[in-house]
Structure formats: C-alpha cells, structure tokens
mmCIF file of N, CA and C in Angstrom:
data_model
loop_
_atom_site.group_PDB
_atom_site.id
_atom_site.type_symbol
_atom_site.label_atom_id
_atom_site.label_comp_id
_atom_site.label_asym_id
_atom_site.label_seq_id
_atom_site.Cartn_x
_atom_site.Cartn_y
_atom_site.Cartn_z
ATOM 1 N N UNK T 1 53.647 48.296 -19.388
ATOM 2 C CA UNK T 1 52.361 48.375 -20.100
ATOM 3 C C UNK T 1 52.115 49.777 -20.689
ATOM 4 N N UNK T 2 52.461 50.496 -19.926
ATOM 5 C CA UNK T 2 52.065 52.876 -20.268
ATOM 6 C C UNK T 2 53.071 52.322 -21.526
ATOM 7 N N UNK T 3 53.805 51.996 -21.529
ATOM 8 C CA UNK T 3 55.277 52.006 -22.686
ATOM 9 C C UNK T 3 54.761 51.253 -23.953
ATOM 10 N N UNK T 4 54.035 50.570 -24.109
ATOM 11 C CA UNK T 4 53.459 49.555 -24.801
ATOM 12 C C UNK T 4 52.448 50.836 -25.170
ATOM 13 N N UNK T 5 51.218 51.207 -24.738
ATOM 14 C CA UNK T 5 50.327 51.554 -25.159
ATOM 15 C C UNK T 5 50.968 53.162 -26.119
ATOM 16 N N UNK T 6 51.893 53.588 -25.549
ATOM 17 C CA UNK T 6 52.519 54.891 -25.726
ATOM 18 C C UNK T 6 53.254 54.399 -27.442
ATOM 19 N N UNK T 7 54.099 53.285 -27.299
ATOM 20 C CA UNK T 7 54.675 53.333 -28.469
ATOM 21 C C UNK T 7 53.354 53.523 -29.628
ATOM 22 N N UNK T 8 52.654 52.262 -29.783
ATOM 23 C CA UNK T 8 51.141 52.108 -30.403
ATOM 24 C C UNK T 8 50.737 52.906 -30.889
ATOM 25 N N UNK T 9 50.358 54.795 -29.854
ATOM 26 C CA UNK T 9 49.410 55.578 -30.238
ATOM 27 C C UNK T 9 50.781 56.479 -31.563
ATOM 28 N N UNK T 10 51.873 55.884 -31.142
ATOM 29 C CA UNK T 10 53.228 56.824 -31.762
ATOM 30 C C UNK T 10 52.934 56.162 -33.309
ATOM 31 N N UNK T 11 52.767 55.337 -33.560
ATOM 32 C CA UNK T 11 53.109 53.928 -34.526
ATOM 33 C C UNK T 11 51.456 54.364 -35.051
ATOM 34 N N UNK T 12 50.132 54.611 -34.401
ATOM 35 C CA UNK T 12 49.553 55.382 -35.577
ATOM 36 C C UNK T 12 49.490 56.320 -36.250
ATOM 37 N N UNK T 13 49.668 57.082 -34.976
ATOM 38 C CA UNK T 13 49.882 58.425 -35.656
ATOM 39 C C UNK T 13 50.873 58.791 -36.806
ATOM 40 N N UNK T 14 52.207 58.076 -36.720
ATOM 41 C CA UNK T 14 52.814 58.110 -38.112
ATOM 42 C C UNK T 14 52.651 57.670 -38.722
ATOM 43 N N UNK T 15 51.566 56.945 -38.747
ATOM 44 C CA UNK T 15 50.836 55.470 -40.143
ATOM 45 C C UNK T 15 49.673 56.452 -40.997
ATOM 46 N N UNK T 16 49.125 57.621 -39.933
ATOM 47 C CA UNK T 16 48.099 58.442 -40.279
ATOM 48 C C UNK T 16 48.390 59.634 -41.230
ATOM 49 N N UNK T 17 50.069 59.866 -40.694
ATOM 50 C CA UNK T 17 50.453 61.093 -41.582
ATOM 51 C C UNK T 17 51.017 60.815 -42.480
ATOM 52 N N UNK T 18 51.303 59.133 -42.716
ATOM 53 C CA UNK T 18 51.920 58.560 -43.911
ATOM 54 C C UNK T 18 50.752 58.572 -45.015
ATOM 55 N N UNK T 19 50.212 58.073 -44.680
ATOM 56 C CA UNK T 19 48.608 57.590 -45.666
ATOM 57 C C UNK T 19 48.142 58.902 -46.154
ATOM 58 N N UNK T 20 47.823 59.851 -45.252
ATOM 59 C CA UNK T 20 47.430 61.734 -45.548
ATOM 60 C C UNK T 20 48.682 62.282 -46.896
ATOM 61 N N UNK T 21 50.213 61.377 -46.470
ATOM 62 C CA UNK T 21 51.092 62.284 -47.545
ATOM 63 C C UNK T 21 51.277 61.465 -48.709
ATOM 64 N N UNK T 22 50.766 60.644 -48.572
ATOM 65 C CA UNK T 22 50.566 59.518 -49.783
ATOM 66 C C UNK T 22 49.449 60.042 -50.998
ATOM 67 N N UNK T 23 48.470 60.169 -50.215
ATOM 68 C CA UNK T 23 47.001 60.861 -50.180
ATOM 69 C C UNK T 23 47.543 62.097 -50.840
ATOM 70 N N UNK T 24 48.130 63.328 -50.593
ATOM 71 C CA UNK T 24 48.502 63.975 -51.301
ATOM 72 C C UNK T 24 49.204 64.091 -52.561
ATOM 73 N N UNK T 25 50.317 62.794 -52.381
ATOM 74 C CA UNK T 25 51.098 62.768 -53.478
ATOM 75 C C UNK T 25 49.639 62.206 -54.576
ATOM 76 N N UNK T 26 49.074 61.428 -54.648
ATOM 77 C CA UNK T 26 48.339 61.050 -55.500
ATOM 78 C C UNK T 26 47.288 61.805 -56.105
ATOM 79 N N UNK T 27 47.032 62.814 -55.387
ATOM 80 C CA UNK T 27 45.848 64.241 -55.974
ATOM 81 C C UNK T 27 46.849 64.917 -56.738
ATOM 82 N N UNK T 28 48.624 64.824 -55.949
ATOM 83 C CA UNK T 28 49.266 66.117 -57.055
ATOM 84 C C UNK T 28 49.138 65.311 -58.157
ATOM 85 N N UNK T 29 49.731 64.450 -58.548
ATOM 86 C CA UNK T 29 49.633 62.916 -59.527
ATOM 87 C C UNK T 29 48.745 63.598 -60.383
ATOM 88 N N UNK T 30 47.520 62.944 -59.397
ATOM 89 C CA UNK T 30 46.382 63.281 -60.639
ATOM 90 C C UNK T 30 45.856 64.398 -61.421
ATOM 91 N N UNK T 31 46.499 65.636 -60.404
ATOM 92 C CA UNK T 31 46.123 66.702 -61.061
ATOM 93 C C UNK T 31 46.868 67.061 -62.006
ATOM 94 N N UNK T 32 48.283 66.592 -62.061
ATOM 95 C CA UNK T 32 49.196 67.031 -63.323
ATOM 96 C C UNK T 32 48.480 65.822 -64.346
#
C-alpha cells in the first residue's frame, strides 16, 4: 500500500513539472 501511495505522489509531481514546462514553452511561443 506505502508503494502504491509513493509511486502516485511520484506520477504527480512529474505531471506538475510537465504542465509548468509546457506552460513555459507556450509564453516563449507567444512571446516570439
């Protein structure tokens, strides 16, 4: 179950810094 909840918090947190560098690419985008 710790293994389960552990992968999860892993699996947002890289969903969070995906979306943030996405998020960036699209301001550089827009600013050029």
């Amino acid at each position: 179950m710790p293994t389960k909840q552990q992968s999860l918090f892993v699996w947002e947190e890289s969903t969070v810094v995906c979306i943030y560098h996405c998020d960036l690419k699209l301001h550089f985008i827009s600013v050029l």
